């Protein structure tokens, strides 16, 4: 009996790893949110991809013979989209409340479904469409666009800053959806290597940051010791959470991992209420719940479909 209990826990280790990854992602979001303004978004992204370098130790060299020119292009484009999504996400977290930014970025299942329908010929039922509509309503409630929600004169002074953050968060969700589409194409061809994707993002990130510096950016100047601490926390939590996600996918399906990942939104709001002065309104709470319905529904749907096969 004790052996069976331990065996059960071992078989469900993927859920624990995904849960831990979601909580660490929440800490990563908070660290980016409270990052000093003198630390630029390109600097944050550069540090994040710098910590991807150890992935070279886990490259699957046996797949080298399977890559074709088209595959290399897909890998490069997918890595670039992931890097852009990360950049937009960091920009959103530096402009919005950490919970709101995380919730809007988490609306990517909406765009995954749309892109899958357009490019991968995916099908979904009327109920799926209803869930996606609720996801869209949730994103609107969290975003609270000025043309739909009344704002006071004090709030309108920060309207441009908030709209920029909302735009960044939505762009991040779209880019992540496109990134996932590329990953799906690579997975279908059995040539997807997570380590190679991280190394590709690192290579592209280094090149783009070099261009950024050549354009005369002062982002590397006037950094203090505390800034390096924030950057280290952001980078370590990001790579640690990604590593845990990849480990969880080895013992659990993507459906289960996506389901557990909804905890990230709740964790982000908890950290926002604990460590920041941002007020959490009822619209944000209701909107985040509606947003989380999409990954929950599609995860449960995927599990039921797997069990019926």
PDB file of C-alpha atoms in Angstrom:
ATOM      1  CA  UNK A   1       0.000   0.000   0.000  1.00  0.00           C
ATOM      2  CA  UNK A   2       2.724   2.564   0.851  1.00  0.00           C
ATOM      3  CA  UNK A   3       4.469   1.644  -2.398  1.00  0.00           C
ATOM      4  CA  UNK A   4       1.282   2.261  -4.410  1.00  0.00           C
ATOM      5  CA  UNK A   5       0.848   5.657  -2.751  1.00  0.00           C
ATOM      6  CA  UNK A   6       4.416   6.679  -3.578  1.00  0.00           C
ATOM      7  CA  UNK A   7       3.956   5.375  -7.112  1.00  0.00           C
ATOM      8  CA  UNK A   8       0.818   7.496  -7.486  1.00  0.00           C
ATOM      9  CA  UNK A   9       2.653  10.591  -6.315  1.00  0.00           C
ATOM     10  CA  UNK A  10       5.493   9.874  -8.736  1.00  0.00           C
ATOM     11  CA  UNK A  11       3.100   9.484 -11.652  1.00  0.00           C
ATOM     12  CA  UNK A  12       1.478  12.830 -10.820  1.00  0.00           C
ATOM     13  CA  UNK A  13       4.778  14.699 -10.437  1.00  0.00           C
ATOM     14  CA  UNK A  14       4.062  16.592 -13.661  1.00  0.00           C
ATOM     15  CA  UNK A  15       1.111  18.353 -12.034  1.00  0.00           C
ATOM     16  CA  UNK A  16       3.257  19.433  -9.083  1.00  0.00           C
ATOM     17  CA  UNK A  17       5.985  20.700 -11.428  1.00  0.00           C
ATOM     18  CA  UNK A  18       3.446  22.649 -13.532  1.00  0.00           C
ATOM     19  CA  UNK A  19       1.933  24.171 -10.387  1.00  0.00           C
ATOM     20  CA  UNK A  20       5.354  25.215  -9.133  1.00  0.00           C
ATOM     21  CA  UNK A  21       6.165  26.678 -12.562  1.00  0.00           C
ATOM     22  CA  UNK A  22       2.956  28.744 -12.517  1.00  0.00           C
ATOM     23  CA  UNK A  23       3.801  30.169  -9.096  1.00  0.00           C
ATOM     24  CA  UNK A  24       7.358  30.978 -10.207  1.00  0.00           C
ATOM     25  CA  UNK A  25       6.009  32.678 -13.332  1.00  0.00           C
ATOM     26  CA  UNK A  26       3.923  34.856 -11.005  1.00  0.00           C
ATOM     27  CA  UNK A  27       7.085  35.881  -9.149  1.00  0.00           C
ATOM     28  CA  UNK A  28       8.737  36.579 -12.508  1.00  0.00           C
ATOM     29  CA  UNK A  29       5.827  38.834 -13.477  1.00  0.00           C
ATOM     30  CA  UNK A  30       6.102  40.714 -10.180  1.00  0.00           C
ATOM     31  CA  UNK A  31       9.866  41.204 -10.562  1.00  0.00           C
ATOM     32  CA  UNK A  32       9.368  42.681 -14.032  1.00  0.00           C
ATOM     33  CA  UNK A  33       6.526  44.853 -12.771  1.00  0.00           C
ATOM     34  CA  UNK A  34       8.566  46.484  -9.984  1.00  0.00           C
ATOM     35  CA  UNK A  35      11.747  46.715 -12.050  1.00  0.00           C
ATOM     36  CA  UNK A  36      13.304  50.215 -11.788  1.00  0.00           C
ATOM     37  CA  UNK A  37      12.410  52.425 -14.768  1.00  0.00           C
ATOM     38  CA  UNK A  38      16.076  52.956 -15.650  1.00  0.00           C
ATOM     39  CA  UNK A  39      16.285  49.277 -16.614  1.00  0.00           C
ATOM     40  CA  UNK A  40      14.999  49.107 -20.189  1.00  0.00           C
ATOM     41  CA  UNK A  41      12.829  46.359 -21.652  1.00  0.00           C
ATOM     42  CA  UNK A  42      15.599  45.246 -24.100  1.00  0.00           C
ATOM     43  CA  UNK A  43      17.983  44.910 -21.149  1.00  0.00           C
ATOM     44  CA  UNK A  44      15.486  42.711 -19.272  1.00  0.00           C
ATOM     45  CA  UNK A  45      14.885  40.515 -22.323  1.00  0.00           C
ATOM     46  CA  UNK A  46      18.639  40.246 -22.979  1.00  0.00           C
ATOM     47  CA  UNK A  47      19.271  39.013 -19.446  1.00  0.00           C
ATOM     48  CA  UNK A  48      16.411  36.524 -19.753  1.00  0.00           C
ATOM     49  CA  UNK A  49      17.736  34.946 -22.950  1.00  0.00           C
ATOM     50  CA  UNK A  50      21.276  35.015 -21.543  1.00  0.00           C
ATOM     51  CA  UNK A  51      20.148  32.470 -18.969  1.00  0.00           C
ATOM     52  CA  UNK A  52      18.917  30.190 -21.780  1.00  0.00           C
ATOM     53  CA  UNK A  53      22.508  29.346 -22.747  1.00  0.00           C
ATOM     54  CA  UNK A  54      22.778  26.210 -20.531  1.00  0.00           C
ATOM     55  CA  UNK A  55      20.133  24.654 -22.808  1.00  0.00           C
ATOM     56  CA  UNK A  56      22.955  23.896 -25.246  1.00  0.00           C
ATOM     57  CA  UNK A  57      23.897  20.992 -22.961  1.00  0.00           C
ATOM     58  CA  UNK A  58      20.549  19.336 -23.673  1.00  0.00           C
ATOM     59  CA  UNK A  59      20.379  19.729 -27.453  1.00  0.00           C
ATOM     60  CA  UNK A  60      19.143  16.692 -29.349  1.00  0.00           C
ATOM     61  CA  UNK A  61      21.936  16.286 -31.867  1.00  0.00           C
ATOM     62  CA  UNK A  62      20.259  13.187 -33.290  1.00  0.00           C
ATOM     63  CA  UNK A  63      17.651  15.397 -34.983  1.00  0.00           C
ATOM     64  CA  UNK A  64      20.235  17.235 -37.109  1.00  0.00           C
ATOM     65  CA  UNK A  65      19.773  14.908 -40.064  1.00  0.00           C
ATOM     66  CA  UNK A  66      16.007  15.499 -40.088  1.00  0.00           C
ATOM     67  CA  UNK A  67      16.101  19.278 -40.523  1.00  0.00           C
ATOM     68  CA  UNK A  68      15.338  20.734 -43.934  1.00  0.00           C
ATOM     69  CA  UNK A  69      15.601  24.345 -45.112  1.00  0.00           C
ATOM     70  CA  UNK A  70      11.880  24.873 -44.507  1.00  0.00           C
ATOM     71  CA  UNK A  71      12.214  23.467 -40.984  1.00  0.00           C
ATOM     72  CA  UNK A  72      15.081  25.837 -40.195  1.00  0.00           C
ATOM     73  CA  UNK A  73      12.952  28.761 -41.360  1.00  0.00           C
ATOM     74  CA  UNK A  74      10.030  27.633 -39.176  1.00  0.00           C
ATOM     75  CA  UNK A  75      12.328  27.211 -36.167  1.00  0.00           C
ATOM     76  CA  UNK A  76      13.862  30.661 -36.711  1.00  0.00           C
ATOM     77  CA  UNK A  77      10.479  32.362 -37.162  1.00  0.00           C
ATOM     78  CA  UNK A  78       8.986  30.546 -34.164  1.00  0.00           C
ATOM     79  CA  UNK A  79      11.952  31.539 -31.988  1.00  0.00           C
ATOM     80  CA  UNK A  80      11.677  35.147 -33.174  1.00  0.00           C
ATOM     81  CA  UNK A  81       7.963  35.223 -32.357  1.00  0.00           C
ATOM     82  CA  UNK A  82       8.692  33.826 -28.896  1.00  0.00           C
ATOM     83  CA  UNK A  83      11.291  36.527 -28.338  1.00  0.00           C
ATOM     84  CA  UNK A  84       8.903  39.253 -29.521  1.00  0.00           C
ATOM     85  CA  UNK A  85       6.147  37.839 -27.307  1.00  0.00           C
ATOM     86  CA  UNK A  86       8.511  37.909 -24.335  1.00  0.00           C
ATOM     87  CA  UNK A  87       9.483  41.507 -25.105  1.00  0.00           C
ATOM     88  CA  UNK A  88       5.873  42.668 -25.396  1.00  0.00           C
ATOM     89  CA  UNK A  89       5.038  40.790 -22.192  1.00  0.00           C
ATOM     90  CA  UNK A  90       7.827  42.504 -20.248  1.00  0.00           C
ATOM     91  CA  UNK A  91       6.757  45.877 -21.678  1.00  0.00           C
ATOM     92  CA  UNK A  92       3.175  45.212 -20.563  1.00  0.00           C
ATOM     93  CA  UNK A  93       4.268  44.217 -17.058  1.00  0.00           C
ATOM     94  CA  UNK A  94       6.226  47.464 -16.698  1.00  0.00           C
ATOM     95  CA  UNK A  95       3.144  49.477 -17.713  1.00  0.00           C
ATOM     96  CA  UNK A  96       0.185  47.694 -16.099  1.00  0.00           C
ATOM     97  CA  UNK A  97      -0.716  46.139 -12.771  1.00  0.00           C
ATOM     98  CA  UNK A  98       0.921  42.723 -12.599  1.00  0.00           C
ATOM     99  CA  UNK A  99      -2.380  40.834 -12.307  1.00  0.00           C
ATOM    100  CA  UNK A 100      -4.072  42.650 -15.198  1.00  0.00           C
ATOM    101  CA  UNK A 101      -1.069  42.192 -17.501  1.00  0.00           C
ATOM    102  CA  UNK A 102      -0.807  38.475 -16.659  1.00  0.00           C
ATOM    103  CA  UNK A 103      -4.540  37.946 -17.240  1.00  0.00           C
ATOM    104  CA  UNK A 104      -4.545  39.634 -20.658  1.00  0.00           C
ATOM    105  CA  UNK A 105      -1.408  37.775 -21.770  1.00  0.00           C
ATOM    106  CA  UNK A 106      -3.131  34.586 -20.609  1.00  0.00           C
ATOM    107  CA  UNK A 107      -5.918  35.213 -23.163  1.00  0.00           C
ATOM    108  CA  UNK A 108      -3.684  33.613 -25.820  1.00  0.00           C
ATOM    109  CA  UNK A 109      -5.993  30.543 -26.164  1.00  0.00           C
ATOM    110  CA  UNK A 110      -8.431  32.900 -27.898  1.00  0.00           C
ATOM    111  CA  UNK A 111      -5.849  33.763 -30.545  1.00  0.00           C
ATOM    112  CA  UNK A 112      -4.572  30.172 -30.697  1.00  0.00           C
ATOM    113  CA  UNK A 113      -8.076  29.061 -31.692  1.00  0.00           C
ATOM    114  CA  UNK A 114      -8.430  31.808 -34.305  1.00  0.00           C
ATOM    115  CA  UNK A 115      -4.998  31.172 -35.823  1.00  0.00           C
ATOM    116  CA  UNK A 116      -5.535  27.399 -35.715  1.00  0.00           C
ATOM    117  CA  UNK A 117      -8.812  27.842 -37.567  1.00  0.00           C
ATOM    118  CA  UNK A 118      -7.234  30.088 -40.219  1.00  0.00           C
ATOM    119  CA  UNK A 119      -3.926  28.298 -40.838  1.00  0.00           C
ATOM    120  CA  UNK A 120      -4.230  24.763 -39.449  1.00  0.00           C
ATOM    121  CA  UNK A 121      -7.865  24.138 -40.401  1.00  0.00           C
ATOM    122  CA  UNK A 122      -8.786  23.334 -36.805  1.00  0.00           C
ATOM    123  CA  UNK A 123     -12.466  22.882 -36.065  1.00  0.00           C
ATOM    124  CA  UNK A 124     -14.377  23.901 -32.975  1.00  0.00           C
ATOM    125  CA  UNK A 125     -17.976  23.610 -31.886  1.00  0.00           C
ATOM    126  CA  UNK A 126     -20.498  26.313 -31.077  1.00  0.00           C
ATOM    127  CA  UNK A 127     -19.734  25.726 -27.399  1.00  0.00           C
ATOM    128  CA  UNK A 128     -16.034  26.307 -28.086  1.00  0.00           C
ATOM    129  CA  UNK A 129     -16.945  29.583 -29.793  1.00  0.00           C
ATOM    130  CA  UNK A 130     -19.022  30.564 -26.754  1.00  0.00           C
ATOM    131  CA  UNK A 131     -16.091  29.911 -24.428  1.00  0.00           C
ATOM    132  CA  UNK A 132     -13.825  32.014 -26.640  1.00  0.00           C
ATOM    133  CA  UNK A 133     -16.410  34.814 -26.594  1.00  0.00           C
ATOM    134  CA  UNK A 134     -16.353  34.728 -22.787  1.00  0.00           C
ATOM    135  CA  UNK A 135     -12.565  34.895 -23.010  1.00  0.00           C
ATOM    136  CA  UNK A 136     -12.870  38.052 -25.112  1.00  0.00           C
ATOM    137  CA  UNK A 137     -15.357  39.566 -22.656  1.00  0.00           C
ATOM    138  CA  UNK A 138     -12.941  38.762 -19.825  1.00  0.00           C
ATOM    139  CA  UNK A 139     -10.096  40.505 -21.628  1.00  0.00           C
ATOM    140  CA  UNK A 140     -12.289  43.587 -22.094  1.00  0.00           C
ATOM    141  CA  UNK A 141     -13.230  43.608 -18.394  1.00  0.00           C
ATOM    142  CA  UNK A 142      -9.576  43.392 -17.345  1.00  0.00           C
ATOM    143  CA  UNK A 143      -8.449  45.960 -19.904  1.00  0.00           C
ATOM    144  CA  UNK A 144     -11.284  48.398 -19.094  1.00  0.00           C
ATOM    145  CA  UNK A 145     -10.868  50.436 -22.318  1.00  0.00           C
ATOM    146  CA  UNK A 146     -11.676  54.140 -21.759  1.00  0.00           C
ATOM    147  CA  UNK A 147     -14.330  54.217 -24.499  1.00  0.00           C
ATOM    148  CA  UNK A 148     -16.379  51.597 -22.590  1.00  0.00           C
ATOM    149  CA  UNK A 149     -15.554  52.396 -18.947  1.00  0.00           C
ATOM    150  CA  UNK A 150     -15.868  55.792 -17.304  1.00  0.00           C
ATOM    151  CA  UNK A 151     -12.580  57.232 -16.033  1.00  0.00           C
ATOM    152  CA  UNK A 152     -12.010  60.141 -13.706  1.00  0.00           C
ATOM    153  CA  UNK A 153      -9.832  63.078 -14.619  1.00  0.00           C
ATOM    154  CA  UNK A 154      -7.063  61.697 -12.418  1.00  0.00           C
ATOM    155  CA  UNK A 155      -7.127  58.374 -14.210  1.00  0.00           C
ATOM    156  CA  UNK A 156      -7.263  59.982 -17.650  1.00  0.00           C
ATOM    157  CA  UNK A 157      -3.840  61.504 -17.001  1.00  0.00           C
ATOM    158  CA  UNK A 158      -2.416  57.962 -17.111  1.00  0.00           C
ATOM    159  CA  UNK A 159      -4.617  56.836 -19.996  1.00  0.00           C
ATOM    160  CA  UNK A 160      -1.871  56.804 -22.620  1.00  0.00           C
ATOM    161  CA  UNK A 161       0.433  54.791 -20.355  1.00  0.00           C
ATOM    162  CA  UNK A 162      -2.322  52.248 -19.696  1.00  0.00           C
ATOM    163  CA  UNK A 163      -3.382  51.951 -23.337  1.00  0.00           C
ATOM    164  CA  UNK A 164       0.245  51.302 -24.276  1.00  0.00           C
ATOM    165  CA  UNK A 165       0.447  48.552 -21.662  1.00  0.00           C
ATOM    166  CA  UNK A 166      -2.804  46.984 -22.891  1.00  0.00           C
ATOM    167  CA  UNK A 167      -1.529  47.052 -26.458  1.00  0.00           C
ATOM    168  CA  UNK A 168       1.715  45.378 -25.412  1.00  0.00           C
ATOM    169  CA  UNK A 169      -0.149  42.694 -23.435  1.00  0.00           C
ATOM    170  CA  UNK A 170      -2.490  41.911 -26.332  1.00  0.00           C
ATOM    171  CA  UNK A 171       0.417  41.860 -28.804  1.00  0.00           C
ATOM    172  CA  UNK A 172       2.234  39.444 -26.490  1.00  0.00           C
ATOM    173  CA  UNK A 173      -0.791  37.124 -26.440  1.00  0.00           C
ATOM    174  CA  UNK A 174      -1.010  37.180 -30.256  1.00  0.00           C
ATOM    175  CA  UNK A 175       2.722  36.499 -30.683  1.00  0.00           C
ATOM    176  CA  UNK A 176       2.597  33.632 -28.177  1.00  0.00           C
ATOM    177  CA  UNK A 177      -0.315  32.147 -30.145  1.00  0.00           C
ATOM    178  CA  UNK A 178       1.728  32.371 -33.358  1.00  0.00           C
ATOM    179  CA  UNK A 179       4.700  30.864 -31.513  1.00  0.00           C
ATOM    180  CA  UNK A 180       2.570  27.928 -30.348  1.00  0.00           C
ATOM    181  CA  UNK A 181       1.358  27.426 -33.919  1.00  0.00           C
ATOM    182  CA  UNK A 182       4.971  27.064 -35.050  1.00  0.00           C
ATOM    183  CA  UNK A 183       5.683  24.646 -32.223  1.00  0.00           C
ATOM    184  CA  UNK A 184       2.668  22.556 -33.271  1.00  0.00           C
ATOM    185  CA  UNK A 185       3.971  22.355 -36.842  1.00  0.00           C
ATOM    186  CA  UNK A 186       7.375  21.205 -35.584  1.00  0.00           C
ATOM    187  CA  UNK A 187       5.798  18.693 -33.200  1.00  0.00           C
ATOM    188  CA  UNK A 188       3.686  17.208 -35.981  1.00  0.00           C
ATOM    189  CA  UNK A 189       6.904  16.620 -37.950  1.00  0.00           C
ATOM    190  CA  UNK A 190       8.589  15.084 -34.860  1.00  0.00           C
ATOM    191  CA  UNK A 191      11.486  17.554 -35.008  1.00  0.00           C
ATOM    192  CA  UNK A 192      10.638  19.818 -32.072  1.00  0.00           C
ATOM    193  CA  UNK A 193      13.542  20.299 -29.659  1.00  0.00           C
ATOM    194  CA  UNK A 194      12.803  22.721 -26.767  1.00  0.00           C
ATOM    195  CA  UNK A 195      16.525  23.233 -26.125  1.00  0.00           C
ATOM    196  CA  UNK A 196      17.123  24.214 -29.742  1.00  0.00           C
ATOM    197  CA  UNK A 197      14.242  26.696 -29.520  1.00  0.00           C
ATOM    198  CA  UNK A 198      15.805  28.325 -26.449  1.00  0.00           C
ATOM    199  CA  UNK A 199      19.225  28.514 -28.125  1.00  0.00           C
ATOM    200  CA  UNK A 200      17.617  30.008 -31.255  1.00  0.00           C
ATOM    201  CA  UNK A 201      15.926  32.657 -29.095  1.00  0.00           C
ATOM    202  CA  UNK A 202      19.247  33.376 -27.402  1.00  0.00           C
ATOM    203  CA  UNK A 203      21.057  33.791 -30.726  1.00  0.00           C
ATOM    204  CA  UNK A 204      18.385  36.081 -32.170  1.00  0.00           C
ATOM    205  CA  UNK A 205      18.195  37.993 -28.890  1.00  0.00           C
ATOM    206  CA  UNK A 206      21.943  38.638 -28.886  1.00  0.00           C
ATOM    207  CA  UNK A 207      21.808  39.919 -32.468  1.00  0.00           C
ATOM    208  CA  UNK A 208      18.854  42.225 -31.821  1.00  0.00           C
ATOM    209  CA  UNK A 209      20.382  43.567 -28.621  1.00  0.00           C
ATOM    210  CA  UNK A 210      23.636  44.277 -30.463  1.00  0.00           C
ATOM    211  CA  UNK A 211      21.672  46.291 -33.013  1.00  0.00           C
ATOM    212  CA  UNK A 212      19.885  48.045 -30.153  1.00  0.00           C
ATOM    213  CA  UNK A 213      23.217  49.077 -28.661  1.00  0.00           C
ATOM    214  CA  UNK A 214      24.593  50.175 -32.035  1.00  0.00           C
ATOM    215  CA  UNK A 215      21.657  52.536 -32.397  1.00  0.00           C
ATOM    216  CA  UNK A 216      22.997  54.425 -29.395  1.00  0.00           C
ATOM    217  CA  UNK A 217      20.728  53.180 -26.610  1.00  0.00           C
ATOM    218  CA  UNK A 218      21.830  54.300 -23.121  1.00  0.00           C
ATOM    219  CA  UNK A 219      20.160  51.268 -21.492  1.00  0.00           C
ATOM    220  CA  UNK A 220      23.420  49.838 -20.215  1.00  0.00           C
ATOM    221  CA  UNK A 221      24.374  53.000 -18.340  1.00  0.00           C
ATOM    222  CA  UNK A 222      23.675  54.074 -14.757  1.00  0.00           C
ATOM    223  CA  UNK A 223      22.683  50.641 -13.485  1.00  0.00           C
ATOM    224  CA  UNK A 224      22.943  50.112  -9.742  1.00  0.00           C
ATOM    225  CA  UNK A 225      23.642  46.950  -7.752  1.00  0.00           C
ATOM    226  CA  UNK A 226      19.952  46.642  -6.881  1.00  0.00           C
ATOM    227  CA  UNK A 227      19.107  46.721 -10.607  1.00  0.00           C
ATOM    228  CA  UNK A 228      21.336  43.714 -11.186  1.00  0.00           C
ATOM    229  CA  UNK A 229      19.482  41.947  -8.385  1.00  0.00           C
ATOM    230  CA  UNK A 230      16.124  42.582 -10.062  1.00  0.00           C
ATOM    231  CA  UNK A 231      17.509  41.401 -13.401  1.00  0.00           C
ATOM    232  CA  UNK A 232      18.914  38.245 -11.803  1.00  0.00           C
ATOM    233  CA  UNK A 233      15.580  37.424 -10.127  1.00  0.00           C
ATOM    234  CA  UNK A 234      13.695  38.012 -13.385  1.00  0.00           C
ATOM    235  CA  UNK A 235      16.084  35.850 -15.409  1.00  0.00           C
ATOM    236  CA  UNK A 236      16.398  32.991 -12.911  1.00  0.00           C
ATOM    237  CA  UNK A 237      12.650  32.726 -12.295  1.00  0.00           C
ATOM    238  CA  UNK A 238      11.963  32.807 -16.042  1.00  0.00           C
ATOM    239  CA  UNK A 239      14.388  30.028 -16.968  1.00  0.00           C
ATOM    240  CA  UNK A 240      13.476  27.984 -13.876  1.00  0.00           C
ATOM    241  CA  UNK A 241       9.750  28.154 -14.668  1.00  0.00           C
ATOM    242  CA  UNK A 242      10.354  27.233 -18.313  1.00  0.00           C
ATOM    243  CA  UNK A 243      12.513  24.305 -17.245  1.00  0.00           C
ATOM    244  CA  UNK A 244       9.806  23.041 -14.902  1.00  0.00           C
ATOM    245  CA  UNK A 245       7.211  23.344 -17.675  1.00  0.00           C
ATOM    246  CA  UNK A 246       9.355  21.228 -20.018  1.00  0.00           C
ATOM    247  CA  UNK A 247       9.885  18.646 -17.251  1.00  0.00           C
ATOM    248  CA  UNK A 248       6.162  18.513 -16.490  1.00  0.00           C
ATOM    249  CA  UNK A 249       5.398  17.884 -20.175  1.00  0.00           C
ATOM    250  CA  UNK A 250       7.464  14.694 -19.983  1.00  0.00           C
ATOM    251  CA  UNK A 251       4.981  13.082 -17.602  1.00  0.00           C
ATOM    252  CA  UNK A 252       1.762  15.011 -18.299  1.00  0.00           C
ATOM    253  CA  UNK A 253      -0.049  16.101 -21.426  1.00  0.00           C
ATOM    254  CA  UNK A 254      -0.129  19.701 -22.606  1.00  0.00           C
ATOM    255  CA  UNK A 255      -3.830  19.766 -21.654  1.00  0.00           C
ATOM    256  CA  UNK A 256      -3.083  19.072 -18.000  1.00  0.00           C
ATOM    257  CA  UNK A 257      -0.164  21.504 -17.909  1.00  0.00           C
ATOM    258  CA  UNK A 258      -2.308  24.265 -19.448  1.00  0.00           C
ATOM    259  CA  UNK A 259      -5.037  23.589 -16.915  1.00  0.00           C
ATOM    260  CA  UNK A 260      -2.675  23.874 -13.961  1.00  0.00           C
ATOM    261  CA  UNK A 261      -1.048  26.973 -15.481  1.00  0.00           C
ATOM    262  CA  UNK A 262      -4.200  28.992 -14.794  1.00  0.00           C
ATOM    263  CA  UNK A 263      -2.896  29.274 -11.231  1.00  0.00           C
ATOM    264  CA  UNK A 264      -0.419  31.854 -12.613  1.00  0.00           C
ATOM    265  CA  UNK A 265      -3.178  34.463 -12.949  1.00  0.00           C
ATOM    266  CA  UNK A 266      -4.389  33.917  -9.372  1.00  0.00           C
ATOM    267  CA  UNK A 267      -0.798  34.035  -8.124  1.00  0.00           C
ATOM    268  CA  UNK A 268      -0.157  37.281 -10.002  1.00  0.00           C
ATOM    269  CA  UNK A 269      -3.191  38.954  -8.414  1.00  0.00           C
ATOM    270  CA  UNK A 270      -2.185  37.684  -4.972  1.00  0.00           C
ATOM    271  CA  UNK A 271       1.308  39.143  -5.356  1.00  0.00           C
ATOM    272  CA  UNK A 272      -0.189  42.369  -6.691  1.00  0.00           C
ATOM    273  CA  UNK A 273      -2.387  42.725  -3.610  1.00  0.00           C
ATOM    274  CA  UNK A 274       0.489  41.824  -1.279  1.00  0.00           C
ATOM    275  CA  UNK A 275       3.468  43.734  -2.673  1.00  0.00           C
ATOM    276  CA  UNK A 276       2.042  46.635  -4.691  1.00  0.00           C
ATOM    277  CA  UNK A 277      -0.373  49.499  -4.112  1.00  0.00           C
ATOM    278  CA  UNK A 278      -2.482  48.673  -7.199  1.00  0.00           C
ATOM    279  CA  UNK A 279      -6.147  48.121  -6.373  1.00  0.00           C
ATOM    280  CA  UNK A 280      -7.853  44.997  -7.721  1.00  0.00           C
ATOM    281  CA  UNK A 281     -11.364  45.862  -8.966  1.00  0.00           C
ATOM    282  CA  UNK A 282     -14.290  43.514  -9.433  1.00  0.00           C
ATOM    283  CA  UNK A 283     -13.911  43.847 -13.200  1.00  0.00           C
ATOM    284  CA  UNK A 284     -10.383  42.426 -13.030  1.00  0.00           C
ATOM    285  CA  UNK A 285     -11.468  39.499 -10.846  1.00  0.00           C
ATOM    286  CA  UNK A 286     -14.464  38.607 -13.043  1.00  0.00           C
ATOM    287  CA  UNK A 287     -12.454  39.152 -16.232  1.00  0.00           C
ATOM    288  CA  UNK A 288      -9.590  36.918 -15.100  1.00  0.00           C
ATOM    289  CA  UNK A 289     -12.079  34.146 -14.241  1.00  0.00           C
ATOM    290  CA  UNK A 290     -13.624  34.377 -17.721  1.00  0.00           C
ATOM    291  CA  UNK A 291     -10.167  34.356 -19.313  1.00  0.00           C
ATOM    292  CA  UNK A 292      -9.186  31.228 -17.397  1.00  0.00           C
ATOM    293  CA  UNK A 293     -12.300  29.420 -18.684  1.00  0.00           C
ATOM    294  CA  UNK A 294     -10.652  28.901 -22.084  1.00  0.00           C
ATOM    295  CA  UNK A 295      -7.596  26.885 -20.976  1.00  0.00           C
ATOM    296  CA  UNK A 296      -9.741  25.006 -18.456  1.00  0.00           C
ATOM    297  CA  UNK A 297     -12.341  24.031 -21.064  1.00  0.00           C
ATOM    298  CA  UNK A 298      -9.893  23.087 -23.815  1.00  0.00           C
ATOM    299  CA  UNK A 299      -7.761  21.145 -21.315  1.00  0.00           C
ATOM    300  CA  UNK A 300     -10.727  19.135 -20.061  1.00  0.00           C
ATOM    301  CA  UNK A 301     -11.879  18.625 -23.649  1.00  0.00           C
ATOM    302  CA  UNK A 302      -8.426  17.349 -24.595  1.00  0.00           C
ATOM    303  CA  UNK A 303      -8.350  14.945 -21.638  1.00  0.00           C
ATOM    304  CA  UNK A 304     -11.793  13.555 -22.475  1.00  0.00           C
ATOM    305  CA  UNK A 305     -10.770  13.099 -26.118  1.00  0.00           C
ATOM    306  CA  UNK A 306      -7.555  11.319 -25.060  1.00  0.00           C
ATOM    307  CA  UNK A 307      -9.434   8.953 -22.731  1.00  0.00           C
ATOM    308  CA  UNK A 308     -12.001   8.102 -25.402  1.00  0.00           C
ATOM    309  CA  UNK A 309      -9.328   6.990 -27.888  1.00  0.00           C
TER     310      UNK A 309
END
